[in-house]
PDB file of C-alpha atoms and ligand atoms in Angstrom:
ATOM      1  CA  MET A   1     104.341  55.043  93.038  1.00  0.00           C
ATOM      2  CA  THR A   2     105.674  58.544  92.434  1.00  0.00           C
ATOM      3  CA  ASP A   3     107.220  60.514  95.278  1.00  0.00           C
ATOM      4  CA  LYS A   4     104.151  62.648  95.721  1.00  0.00           C
ATOM      5  CA  VAL A   5     103.141  63.685  99.207  1.00  0.00           C
ATOM      6  CA  ALA A   6      99.938  64.906 100.842  1.00  0.00           C
ATOM      7  CA  ILE A   7      99.490  66.067 104.433  1.00  0.00           C
ATOM      8  CA  VAL A   8      96.173  66.275 106.256  1.00  0.00           C
ATOM      9  CA  THR A   9      96.069  67.917 109.682  1.00  0.00           C
ATOM     10  CA  GLY A  10      93.694  66.607 112.346  1.00  0.00           C
ATOM     11  CA  GLY A  11      93.256  63.335 110.456  1.00  0.00           C
ATOM     12  CA  ASN A  12      92.382  61.019 113.324  1.00  0.00           C
ATOM     13  CA  LYS A  13      88.634  61.595 113.174  1.00  0.00           C
ATOM     14  CA  GLY A  14      85.751  63.468 111.601  1.00  0.00           C
ATOM     15  CA  ILE A  15      86.191  65.249 108.282  1.00  0.00           C
ATOM     16  CA  GLY A  16      90.008  64.923 108.367  1.00  0.00           C
ATOM     17  CA  TYR A  17      89.770  61.126 108.560  1.00  0.00           C
ATOM     18  CA  ALA A  18      87.241  61.062 105.703  1.00  0.00           C
ATOM     19  CA  ILE A  19      89.550  63.298 103.628  1.00  0.00           C
ATOM     20  CA  VAL A  20      92.444  60.847 104.031  1.00  0.00           C
ATOM     21  CA  ASP A  21      90.109  57.962 103.129  1.00  0.00           C
ATOM     22  CA  LYS A  22      88.919  59.742  99.973  1.00  0.00           C
ATOM     23  CA  LEU A  23      92.405  60.875  98.949  1.00  0.00           C
ATOM     24  CA  CYS A  24      93.512  57.209  98.921  1.00  0.00           C
ATOM     25  CA  SER A  25      91.464  56.481  95.819  1.00  0.00           C
ATOM     26  CA  ILE A  26      92.502  59.540  93.810  1.00  0.00           C
ATOM     27  CA  PHE A  27      96.015  60.510  94.927  1.00  0.00           C
ATOM     28  CA  ASP A  28      99.019  58.607  93.644  1.00  0.00           C
ATOM     29  CA  GLY A  29     101.410  59.199  96.505  1.00  0.00           C
ATOM     30  CA  ILE A  30     101.981  59.017 100.251  1.00  0.00           C
ATOM     31  CA  ILE A  31      99.298  60.570 102.445  1.00  0.00           C
ATOM     32  CA  TYR A  32     100.351  61.633 105.906  1.00  0.00           C
ATOM     33  CA  LEU A  33      97.475  61.355 108.324  1.00  0.00           C
ATOM     34  CA  THR A  34      98.648  63.645 111.103  1.00  0.00           C
ATOM     35  CA  ALA A  35      97.240  63.970 114.602  1.00  0.00           C
ATOM     36  CA  ARG A  36      98.324  65.624 117.829  1.00  0.00           C
ATOM     37  CA  ASP A  37      97.762  62.407 119.778  1.00  0.00           C
ATOM     38  CA  GLU A  38     100.072  59.674 118.478  1.00  0.00           C
ATOM     39  CA  GLU A  39      97.930  56.825 119.803  1.00  0.00           C
ATOM     40  CA  LEU A  40      94.748  58.173 118.185  1.00  0.00           C
ATOM     41  CA  GLY A  41      96.611  58.831 114.937  1.00  0.00           C
ATOM     42  CA  LEU A  42      98.133  55.355 114.724  1.00  0.00           C
ATOM     43  CA  LYS A  43      94.756  53.799 115.541  1.00  0.00           C
ATOM     44  CA  ALA A  44      93.135  55.817 112.749  1.00  0.00           C
ATOM     45  CA  VAL A  45      95.792  54.691 110.257  1.00  0.00           C
ATOM     46  CA  GLN A  46      95.274  51.071 111.285  1.00  0.00           C
ATOM     47  CA  GLN A  47      91.507  51.414 110.940  1.00  0.00           C
ATOM     48  CA  LEU A  48      91.890  52.948 107.466  1.00  0.00           C
ATOM     49  CA  GLN A  49      94.288  50.252 106.362  1.00  0.00           C
ATOM     50  CA  GLU A  50      91.816  47.593 107.465  1.00  0.00           C
ATOM     51  CA  SER A  51      88.844  49.186 105.710  1.00  0.00           C
ATOM     52  CA  ASN A  52      90.433  50.609 102.556  1.00  0.00           C
ATOM     53  CA  SER A  53      92.828  48.467 100.517  1.00  0.00           C
ATOM     54  CA  ASP A  54      94.296  51.591  98.847  1.00  0.00           C
ATOM     55  CA  ALA A  55      95.351  52.843 102.285  1.00  0.00           C
ATOM     56  CA  LYS A  56      97.756  49.945 102.884  1.00  0.00           C
ATOM     57  CA  ASN A  57     100.659  51.355 100.875  1.00  0.00           C
ATOM     58  CA  LYS A  58      99.652  54.978 100.869  1.00  0.00           C
ATOM     59  CA  VAL A  59      98.706  56.167 104.357  1.00  0.00           C
ATOM     60  CA  LYS A  60     101.372  56.900 106.965  1.00  0.00           C
ATOM     61  CA  PHE A  61     101.217  58.594 110.323  1.00  0.00           C
ATOM     62  CA  HIS A  62     103.176  61.593 111.553  1.00  0.00           C
ATOM     63  CA  GLN A  63     102.543  63.411 114.799  1.00  0.00           C
ATOM     64  CA  LEU A  64     101.488  67.055 114.421  1.00  0.00           C
ATOM     65  CA  ASP A  65     100.085  69.400 117.027  1.00  0.00           C
ATOM     66  CA  ILE A  66      99.428  72.607 115.117  1.00  0.00           C
ATOM     67  CA  THR A  67      99.754  74.693 118.303  1.00  0.00           C
ATOM     68  CA  ASN A  68     103.255  73.370 118.987  1.00  0.00           C
ATOM     69  CA  VAL A  69     106.030  74.960 116.918  1.00  0.00           C
ATOM     70  CA  GLU A  70     108.458  72.124 117.767  1.00  0.00           C
ATOM     71  CA  SER A  71     105.962  69.555 116.508  1.00  0.00           C
ATOM     72  CA  ILE A  72     105.480  71.565 113.298  1.00  0.00           C
ATOM     73  CA  ARG A  73     109.251  71.844 112.829  1.00  0.00           C
ATOM     74  CA  ARG A  74     109.703  68.074 113.296  1.00  0.00           C
ATOM     75  CA  LEU A  75     107.153  67.358 110.569  1.00  0.00           C
ATOM     76  CA  ALA A  76     108.712  69.896 108.186  1.00  0.00           C
ATOM     77  CA  ASP A  77     112.211  68.480 108.810  1.00  0.00           C
ATOM     78  CA  TYR A  78     110.973  64.938 108.278  1.00  0.00           C
ATOM     79  CA  ILE A  79     109.280  65.792 104.966  1.00  0.00           C
ATOM     80  CA  LYS A  80     112.390  67.662 103.827  1.00  0.00           C
ATOM     81  CA  LYS A  81     114.624  64.676 104.609  1.00  0.00           C
ATOM     82  CA  THR A  82     112.316  61.957 103.316  1.00  0.00           C
ATOM     83  CA  HIS A  83     110.688  63.409 100.213  1.00  0.00           C
ATOM     84  CA  ASN A  84     111.235  65.816  97.334  1.00  0.00           C
ATOM     85  CA  GLY A  85     108.600  68.144  98.724  1.00  0.00           C
ATOM     86  CA  LEU A  86     104.895  68.453  99.229  1.00  0.00           C
ATOM     87  CA  ASN A  87     102.049  68.337  96.695  1.00  0.00           C
ATOM     88  CA  ILE A  88      98.919  68.644  98.825  1.00  0.00           C
ATOM     89  CA  LEU A  89      98.350  70.311 102.198  1.00  0.00           C
ATOM     90  CA  ILE A  90      94.911  70.212 103.803  1.00  0.00           C
ATOM     91  CA  ASN A  91      94.679  72.400 106.893  1.00  0.00           C
ATOM     92  CA  ASN A  92      91.735  70.685 108.552  1.00  0.00           C
ATOM     93  CA  ALA A  93      92.596  70.666 112.291  1.00  0.00           C
ATOM     94  CA  ALA A  94      90.521  73.041 114.382  1.00  0.00           C
ATOM     95  CA  ILE A  95      88.630  73.387 117.628  1.00  0.00           C
ATOM     96  CA  ALA A  96      85.322  74.905 118.681  1.00  0.00           C
ATOM     97  CA  PHE A  97      84.128  75.432 122.242  1.00  0.00           C
ATOM     98  CA  LYS A  98      80.657  74.060 122.916  1.00  0.00           C
ATOM     99  CA  ALA A  99      77.923  76.652 123.464  1.00  0.00           C
ATOM    100  CA  ASN A 100      77.533  75.641 127.117  1.00  0.00           C
ATOM    101  CA  ASP A 101      81.281  75.788 127.910  1.00  0.00           C
ATOM    102  CA  VAL A 102      81.898  77.964 130.975  1.00  0.00           C
ATOM    103  CA  THR A 103      85.410  79.040 129.956  1.00  0.00           C
ATOM    104  CA  PRO A 104      85.446  82.887 129.930  1.00  0.00           C
ATOM    105  CA  PHE A 105      84.817  84.195 126.410  1.00  0.00           C
ATOM    106  CA  GLY A 106      88.162  86.026 126.275  1.00  0.00           C
ATOM    107  CA  ASP A 107      90.002  82.766 126.968  1.00  0.00           C
ATOM    108  CA  GLN A 108      87.873  80.949 124.404  1.00  0.00           C
ATOM    109  CA  ALA A 109      88.771  83.624 121.855  1.00  0.00           C
ATOM    110  CA  GLU A 110      92.496  83.243 122.570  1.00  0.00           C
ATOM    111  CA  ILE A 111      92.567  79.438 122.613  1.00  0.00           C
ATOM    112  CA  THR A 112      90.425  79.156 119.483  1.00  0.00           C
ATOM    113  CA  ALA A 113      92.537  81.690 117.574  1.00  0.00           C
ATOM    114  CA  GLN A 114      95.769  79.983 118.684  1.00  0.00           C
ATOM    115  CA  THR A 115      94.632  76.747 117.061  1.00  0.00           C
ATOM    116  CA  ASN A 116      92.414  77.675 114.128  1.00  0.00           C
ATOM    117  CA  PHE A 117      94.353  80.693 112.887  1.00  0.00           C
ATOM    118  CA  PHE A 118      97.819  81.080 114.398  1.00  0.00           C
ATOM    119  CA  GLY A 119      98.454  77.309 114.480  1.00  0.00           C
ATOM    120  CA  THR A 120      97.353  76.920 110.871  1.00  0.00           C
ATOM    121  CA  ILE A 121      99.487  79.884 109.783  1.00  0.00           C
ATOM    122  CA  ASN A 122     102.515  78.405 111.574  1.00  0.00           C
ATOM    123  CA  VAL A 123     101.954  75.126 109.710  1.00  0.00           C
ATOM    124  CA  CYS A 124     101.784  77.076 106.437  1.00  0.00           C
ATOM    125  CA  ASN A 125     104.946  79.007 107.254  1.00  0.00           C
ATOM    126  CA  ALA A 126     106.840  75.771 107.900  1.00  0.00           C
ATOM    127  CA  LEU A 127     105.447  73.736 104.996  1.00  0.00           C
ATOM    128  CA  PHE A 128     104.942  76.289 102.218  1.00  0.00           C
ATOM    129  CA  PRO A 129     108.693  76.360 101.413  1.00  0.00           C
ATOM    130  CA  LEU A 130     108.378  72.621 100.648  1.00  0.00           C
ATOM    131  CA  LEU A 131     105.473  72.973  98.193  1.00  0.00           C
ATOM    132  CA  GLN A 132     106.190  71.620  94.725  1.00  0.00           C
ATOM    133  CA  ASP A 133     105.050  73.372  91.562  1.00  0.00           C
ATOM    134  CA  HIS A 134     101.287  72.801  91.000  1.00  0.00           C
ATOM    135  CA  ALA A 135     100.771  72.097  94.716  1.00  0.00           C
ATOM    136  CA  ARG A 136      97.240  72.492  96.049  1.00  0.00           C
ATOM    137  CA  VAL A 137      96.525  73.839  99.533  1.00  0.00           C
ATOM    138  CA  VAL A 138      93.115  73.768 101.211  1.00  0.00           C
ATOM    139  CA  ASN A 139      92.310  75.775 104.328  1.00  0.00           C
ATOM    140  CA  ILE A 140      89.146  74.417 105.880  1.00  0.00           C
ATOM    141  CA  SER A 141      87.203  77.440 107.031  1.00  0.00           C
ATOM    142  CA  SER A 142      83.492  77.805 107.714  1.00  0.00           C
ATOM    143  CA  ARG A 143      80.377  79.446 106.371  1.00  0.00           C
ATOM    144  CA  TYR A 144      79.134  79.739 109.966  1.00  0.00           C
ATOM    145  CA  LYS A 145      80.323  83.369 110.088  1.00  0.00           C
ATOM    146  CA  MET A 146      81.085  85.207 106.878  1.00  0.00           C
ATOM    147  CA  LEU A 147      82.838  88.565 106.541  1.00  0.00           C
ATOM    148  CA  ASP A 148      79.521  90.426 106.916  1.00  0.00           C
ATOM    149  CA  SER A 149      79.157  89.209 110.503  1.00  0.00           C
ATOM    150  CA  ILE A 150      81.792  91.837 111.344  1.00  0.00           C
ATOM    151  CA  LYS A 151      79.664  94.946 111.812  1.00  0.00           C
ATOM    152  CA  ASN A 152      82.625  97.354 111.791  1.00  0.00           C
ATOM    153  CA  ALA A 153      83.211  98.356 108.145  1.00  0.00           C
ATOM    154  CA  GLU A 154      86.784  99.473 108.795  1.00  0.00           C
ATOM    155  CA  ILE A 155      87.765  96.088 110.214  1.00  0.00           C
ATOM    156  CA  ARG A 156      86.091  94.349 107.260  1.00  0.00           C
ATOM    157  CA  GLN A 157      87.949  96.550 104.778  1.00  0.00           C
ATOM    158  CA  ASN A 158      91.272  96.071 106.544  1.00  0.00           C
ATOM    159  CA  LEU A 159      90.883  92.291 106.372  1.00  0.00           C
ATOM    160  CA  ILE A 160      90.404  92.302 102.607  1.00  0.00           C
ATOM    161  CA  ALA A 161      92.446  95.365 101.617  1.00  0.00           C
ATOM    162  CA  PRO A 162      94.655  94.771  98.563  1.00  0.00           C
ATOM    163  CA  ASP A 163      97.668  95.520 100.768  1.00  0.00           C
ATOM    164  CA  ALA A 164      96.506  93.330 103.688  1.00  0.00           C
ATOM    165  CA  THR A 165      99.180  90.961 104.948  1.00  0.00           C
ATOM    166  CA  ILE A 166      99.171  87.881 107.155  1.00  0.00           C
ATOM    167  CA  GLU A 167     100.623  90.174 109.839  1.00  0.00           C
ATOM    168  CA  SER A 168      97.830  92.751 109.490  1.00  0.00           C
ATOM    169  CA  VAL A 169      95.169  90.011 109.664  1.00  0.00           C
ATOM    170  CA  SER A 170      96.981  88.558 112.708  1.00  0.00           C
ATOM    171  CA  ASP A 171      96.902  92.002 114.333  1.00  0.00           C
ATOM    172  CA  ILE A 172      93.142  92.258 113.793  1.00  0.00           C
ATOM    173  CA  LEU A 173      92.613  88.826 115.361  1.00  0.00           C
ATOM    174  CA  SER A 174      94.850  89.819 118.291  1.00  0.00           C
ATOM    175  CA  ASP A 175      92.753  92.951 118.713  1.00  0.00           C
ATOM    176  CA  PHE A 176      89.615  90.782 118.747  1.00  0.00           C
ATOM    177  CA  ILE A 177      91.168  88.659 121.521  1.00  0.00           C
ATOM    178  CA  LYS A 178      92.100  91.769 123.503  1.00  0.00           C
ATOM    179  CA  LYS A 179      88.566  93.178 123.168  1.00  0.00           C
ATOM    180  CA  ALA A 180      87.048  89.775 123.986  1.00  0.00           C
ATOM    181  CA  LYS A 181      89.024  89.758 127.244  1.00  0.00           C
ATOM    182  CA  GLN A 182      87.586  93.212 128.008  1.00  0.00           C
ATOM    183  CA  ASN A 183      84.155  91.990 126.921  1.00  0.00           C
ATOM    184  CA  SER A 184      83.933  94.890 124.458  1.00  0.00           C
ATOM    185  CA  HIS A 185      84.352  92.932 121.210  1.00  0.00           C
ATOM    186  CA  GLU A 186      80.731  93.336 120.154  1.00  0.00           C
ATOM    187  CA  ASP A 187      80.811  97.093 120.891  1.00  0.00           C
ATOM    188  CA  ASP A 188      83.760  97.273 118.497  1.00  0.00           C
ATOM    189  CA  GLY A 189      81.793  95.455 115.790  1.00  0.00           C
ATOM    190  CA  TYR A 190      83.345  92.008 116.105  1.00  0.00           C
ATOM    191  CA  PRO A 191      81.100  88.931 116.000  1.00  0.00           C
ATOM    192  CA  ALA A 192      80.087  87.179 119.216  1.00  0.00           C
ATOM    193  CA  SER A 193      81.729  83.963 118.023  1.00  0.00           C
ATOM    194  CA  ALA A 194      85.370  83.114 118.752  1.00  0.00           C
ATOM    195  CA  TYR A 195      85.232  80.222 116.287  1.00  0.00           C
ATOM    196  CA  GLY A 196      83.581  82.407 113.639  1.00  0.00           C
ATOM    197  CA  MET A 197      86.184  85.160 113.992  1.00  0.00           C
ATOM    198  CA  SER A 198      89.068  82.661 113.775  1.00  0.00           C
ATOM    199  CA  LYS A 199      87.655  81.281 110.519  1.00  0.00           C
ATOM    200  CA  ILE A 200      87.000  84.742 109.052  1.00  0.00           C
ATOM    201  CA  ALA A 201      90.681  85.523 109.678  1.00  0.00           C
ATOM    202  CA  LEU A 202      91.688  82.226 108.060  1.00  0.00           C
ATOM    203  CA  THR A 203      89.676  82.954 104.920  1.00  0.00           C
ATOM    204  CA  ALA A 204      91.159  86.460 104.744  1.00  0.00           C
ATOM    205  CA  ALA A 205      94.642  84.915 105.092  1.00  0.00           C
ATOM    206  CA  THR A 206      93.877  82.476 102.267  1.00  0.00           C
ATOM    207  CA  ILE A 207      93.270  85.362  99.856  1.00  0.00           C
ATOM    208  CA  ILE A 208      96.624  86.868 100.869  1.00  0.00           C
ATOM    209  CA  GLN A 209      98.429  83.523 100.553  1.00  0.00           C
ATOM    210  CA  GLN A 210      97.183  83.164  96.966  1.00  0.00           C
ATOM    211  CA  ARG A 211      98.253  86.717  96.178  1.00  0.00           C
ATOM    212  CA  ILE A 212     101.777  85.825  97.342  1.00  0.00           C
ATOM    213  CA  PHE A 213     101.828  82.552  95.369  1.00  0.00           C
ATOM    214  CA  ASP A 214     100.704  84.479  92.291  1.00  0.00           C
ATOM    215  CA  ASP A 215     103.952  86.459  92.406  1.00  0.00           C
ATOM    216  CA  LYS A 216     105.427  83.317  90.798  1.00  0.00           C
ATOM    217  CA  PRO A 217     102.649  82.297  88.399  1.00  0.00           C
ATOM    218  CA  HIS A 218     104.799  79.667  86.660  1.00  0.00           C
ATOM    219  CA  ARG A 219     104.770  77.659  89.899  1.00  0.00           C
ATOM    220  CA  ASP A 220     100.972  77.370  89.759  1.00  0.00           C
ATOM    221  CA  ILE A 221     100.471  76.906  93.505  1.00  0.00           C
ATOM    222  CA  VAL A 222      96.798  77.244  94.405  1.00  0.00           C
ATOM    223  CA  VAL A 223      95.242  77.778  97.827  1.00  0.00           C
ATOM    224  CA  ASN A 224      91.527  77.956  98.562  1.00  0.00           C
ATOM    225  CA  ALA A 225      89.410  78.175 101.689  1.00  0.00           C
ATOM    226  CA  CYS A 226      86.286  76.075 101.915  1.00  0.00           C
ATOM    227  CA  CYS A 227      83.324  75.137 104.037  1.00  0.00           C
ATOM    228  CA  PRO A 228      82.706  71.405 104.280  1.00  0.00           C
ATOM    229  CA  GLY A 229      79.005  71.857 105.130  1.00  0.00           C
ATOM    230  CA  TYR A 230      77.210  71.181 108.397  1.00  0.00           C
ATOM    231  CA  ILE A 231      78.661  67.783 109.193  1.00  0.00           C
ATOM    232  CA  ASN A 232      77.978  65.087 111.730  1.00  0.00           C
ATOM    233  CA  THR A 233      81.168  65.034 113.811  1.00  0.00           C
ATOM    234  CA  ASP A 234      82.329  65.570 117.389  1.00  0.00           C
ATOM    235  CA  MET A 235      82.630  69.280 116.629  1.00  0.00           C
ATOM    236  CA  THR A 236      78.902  69.586 115.986  1.00  0.00           C
ATOM    237  CA  SER A 237      78.042  67.091 118.777  1.00  0.00           C
ATOM    238  CA  ASN A 238      76.846  64.860 115.925  1.00  0.00           C
ATOM    239  CA  LYS A 239      74.057  67.272 115.053  1.00  0.00           C
ATOM    240  CA  GLY A 240      75.293  67.966 111.516  1.00  0.00           C
ATOM    241  CA  THR A 241      73.155  67.052 108.555  1.00  0.00           C
ATOM    242  CA  GLY A 242      75.919  65.642 106.348  1.00  0.00           C
ATOM    243  CA  THR A 243      78.263  62.681 106.760  1.00  0.00           C
ATOM    244  CA  PRO A 244      82.037  63.142 107.152  1.00  0.00           C
ATOM    245  CA  GLU A 245      82.362  61.629 103.644  1.00  0.00           C
ATOM    246  CA  GLN A 246      80.148  64.407 102.302  1.00  0.00           C
ATOM    247  CA  GLY A 247      82.197  66.925 104.291  1.00  0.00           C
ATOM    248  CA  ALA A 248      85.366  65.632 102.638  1.00  0.00           C
ATOM    249  CA  ASP A 249      84.022  66.145  99.116  1.00  0.00           C
ATOM    250  CA  THR A 250      84.818  69.836  98.564  1.00  0.00           C
ATOM    251  CA  PRO A 251      88.252  69.806 100.300  1.00  0.00           C
ATOM    252  CA  VAL A 252      89.338  66.786  98.239  1.00  0.00           C
ATOM    253  CA  TYR A 253      87.908  68.292  95.037  1.00  0.00           C
ATOM    254  CA  LEU A 254      90.074  71.372  95.670  1.00  0.00           C
ATOM    255  CA  THR A 255      93.193  69.171  95.684  1.00  0.00           C
ATOM    256  CA  THR A 256      92.354  67.941  92.178  1.00  0.00           C
ATOM    257  CA  LEU A 257      92.191  71.311  90.379  1.00  0.00           C
ATOM    258  CA  GLU A 258      93.891  70.854  87.011  1.00  0.00           C
ATOM    259  CA  PRO A 259      97.295  72.386  86.256  1.00  0.00           C
ATOM    260  CA  ASN A 260      97.141  76.160  85.693  1.00  0.00           C
ATOM    261  CA  VAL A 261      93.498  76.305  86.715  1.00  0.00           C
ATOM    262  CA  LYS A 262      92.173  79.857  86.370  1.00  0.00           C
ATOM    263  CA  SER A 263      89.564  79.532  89.110  1.00  0.00           C
ATOM    264  CA  PRO A 264      89.073  78.870  91.976  1.00  0.00           C
ATOM    265  CA  ARG A 265      92.303  80.431  93.233  1.00  0.00           C
ATOM    266  CA  GLY A 266      92.269  82.162  96.623  1.00  0.00           C
ATOM    267  CA  GLU A 267      88.516  81.763  96.824  1.00  0.00           C
ATOM    268  CA  PHE A 268      85.977  80.586  99.374  1.00  0.00           C
ATOM    269  CA  VAL A 269      84.337  77.406  98.103  1.00  0.00           C
ATOM    270  CA  ALA A 270      81.363  75.360  99.316  1.00  0.00           C
ATOM    271  CA  GLU A 271      79.754  72.404  97.580  1.00  0.00           C
ATOM    272  CA  ARG A 272      82.459  72.715  94.890  1.00  0.00           C
ATOM    273  CA  LYS A 273      81.267  76.223  93.980  1.00  0.00           C
ATOM    274  CA  ILE A 274      82.766  79.640  94.652  1.00  0.00           C
ATOM    275  CA  VAL A 275      80.734  81.441  97.290  1.00  0.00           C
ATOM    276  CA  LYS A 276      80.756  85.228  97.583  1.00  0.00           C
ATOM    277  CA  TRP A 277      82.534  85.717 100.896  1.00  0.00           C
ATOM    278  CA  LYS A 278      83.418  89.414 100.781  1.00  0.00           C
ATOM    279  CA  CYS A 279      80.662  91.971 101.191  1.00  0.00           C
TER     280      CYS A 279
HETATM  281  P1  LIG B 301      86.349  67.288 114.811  1.00  0.00           P
HETATM  282  O1  LIG B 301      86.271  67.981 116.108  1.00  0.00           O
HETATM  283  O2  LIG B 301      85.592  66.041 114.598  1.00  0.00           O
HETATM  284  O3  LIG B 301      87.885  67.015 114.415  1.00  0.00           O
HETATM  285  C1  LIG B 301      88.840  68.023 114.567  1.00  0.00           C
HETATM  286  C2  LIG B 301      90.201  67.439 114.333  1.00  0.00           C
HETATM  287  O4  LIG B 301      91.159  68.483 114.562  1.00  0.00           O
HETATM  288  C3  LIG B 301      90.540  66.308 115.309  1.00  0.00           C
HETATM  289  O5  LIG B 301      91.341  65.358 114.658  1.00  0.00           O
HETATM  290  C4  LIG B 301      91.336  67.031 116.376  1.00  0.00           C
HETATM  291  O6  LIG B 301      92.225  66.202 117.109  1.00  0.00           O
HETATM  292  C5  LIG B 301      92.120  67.973 115.470  1.00  0.00           C
HETATM  293  N1  LIG B 301      92.792  69.022 116.234  1.00  0.00           N
HETATM  294  C6  LIG B 301      92.278  69.926 117.100  1.00  0.00           C
HETATM  295  N2  LIG B 301      93.252  70.681 117.630  1.00  0.00           N
HETATM  296  C7  LIG B 301      94.416  70.254 117.080  1.00  0.00           C
HETATM  297  C8  LIG B 301      95.768  70.619 117.211  1.00  0.00           C
HETATM  298  N3  LIG B 301      96.157  71.581 118.066  1.00  0.00           N
HETATM  299  N4  LIG B 301      96.704  69.970 116.469  1.00  0.00           N
HETATM  300  C9  LIG B 301      96.340  68.998 115.625  1.00  0.00           C
HETATM  301  N5  LIG B 301      95.082  68.564 115.476  1.00  0.00           N
HETATM  302  C10 LIG B 301      94.132  69.195 116.197  1.00  0.00           C
HETATM  303  O7  LIG B 301      85.921  68.398 113.733  1.00  0.00           O
HETATM  304  P2  LIG B 301      85.386  68.268 112.231  1.00  0.00           P
HETATM  305  O8  LIG B 301      85.898  67.049 111.605  1.00  0.00           O
HETATM  306  O9  LIG B 301      83.948  68.552 112.246  1.00  0.00           O
HETATM  307  O10 LIG B 301      86.065  69.553 111.585  1.00  0.00           O
HETATM  308  C11 LIG B 301      87.103  69.497 110.615  1.00  0.00           C
HETATM  309  C12 LIG B 301      87.270  70.877 110.026  1.00  0.00           C
HETATM  310  O11 LIG B 301      86.055  71.289 109.386  1.00  0.00           O
HETATM  311  C13 LIG B 301      87.587  71.964 111.045  1.00  0.00           C
HETATM  312  O12 LIG B 301      88.478  72.891 110.476  1.00  0.00           O
HETATM  313  C14 LIG B 301      86.233  72.617 111.282  1.00  0.00           C
HETATM  314  O13 LIG B 301      86.350  73.924 111.776  1.00  0.00           O
HETATM  315  C15 LIG B 301      85.662  72.574 109.884  1.00  0.00           C
HETATM  316  N6  LIG B 301      84.221  72.703 109.817  1.00  0.00           N
HETATM  317  C16 LIG B 301      83.414  71.735 110.319  1.00  0.00           C
HETATM  318  C17 LIG B 301      82.038  71.845 110.214  1.00  0.00           C
HETATM  319  C18 LIG B 301      81.131  70.785 110.706  1.00  0.00           C
HETATM  320  O14 LIG B 301      79.895  70.948 110.532  1.00  0.00           O
HETATM  321  N7  LIG B 301      81.615  69.682 111.297  1.00  0.00           N
HETATM  322  C19 LIG B 301      81.424  73.029 109.571  1.00  0.00           C
HETATM  323  C20 LIG B 301      82.364  73.989 109.081  1.00  0.00           C
HETATM  324  C21 LIG B 301      83.711  73.819 109.197  1.00  0.00           C
HETATM  325  P3  LIG B 301      91.805  65.551 118.548  1.00  0.00           P
HETATM  326  O15 LIG B 301      91.018  64.299 118.227  1.00  0.00           O
HETATM  327  O16 LIG B 301      93.111  65.278 119.187  1.00  0.00           O
HETATM  328  O17 LIG B 301      90.985  66.570 119.271  1.00  0.00           O
END
């Protein structure tokens, strides 16, 4: 086996677990199933190794809580010490409050953004320096709220401006949290969904990440955002219409884009097709 390495965040269940399972049959390297809870992660690895013969030599566990910078640093240090670098990163881990959750909306906005956006960006910041040439990165976003669910045209434009940066997108999300705590987010044109806003910011960040990678085109590092579909998992209280295996299809497809692929690069993809995300 070559020293190729893939990392999947939030791999202990749902779509993340199905992604690791699917990667086993197509990826010739070590796949790190990561999870914030070590016991759940190790159990998931054991379950995979029992059900999928390819998983026996390929799937390993490493703890990763994407909201914990120490945990992120430990994973980055470990990969640096143990391998030549990283070939695939799938940012799958995320949270969503249930509709009937009584947590104040402002707190929901903050907690959701800390995981789905800021946590994911911190993982990228720590692991991107380890990416090998031709690496493929997938940020799992959502079609639940697209850019047009932001009613304020200025905010929309700022998110996708050619000179937008991860910092400027972070500032917009922080402003959303501030307004959510004041209960004025909708007056300012933000969507009424904390989860939706966190994923809009993540898709906007993906476009910026690709722009930065494209500064070194010879390295051919490609990042895309995608929607896995409406999938039957804990997140959807098992009300989704697709299976986790179906949800894993597009994210895994995006890891297989051929060398020097022209498109998709920095796009929003669903069902293996580029979806118009900007408006
Ligand atoms: P699940 O709730 O089933 O799984 C989420 C995974 O993320 C779990 O492994 C969970 O771990 C992990 N996670 C949450 N917080 C953290 C954290 N701080 N650090 C590390 N891991 C964490 O969700 P799905 O499988 O449905 O969702 C997977 C991805 O797909 C998410 O990004 C989601 O937003 C996206 N998505 C899902 C859709 C759907 O219909 N299901 C639709 C559109 C997008 P733990 O078990 O410890 O909680």
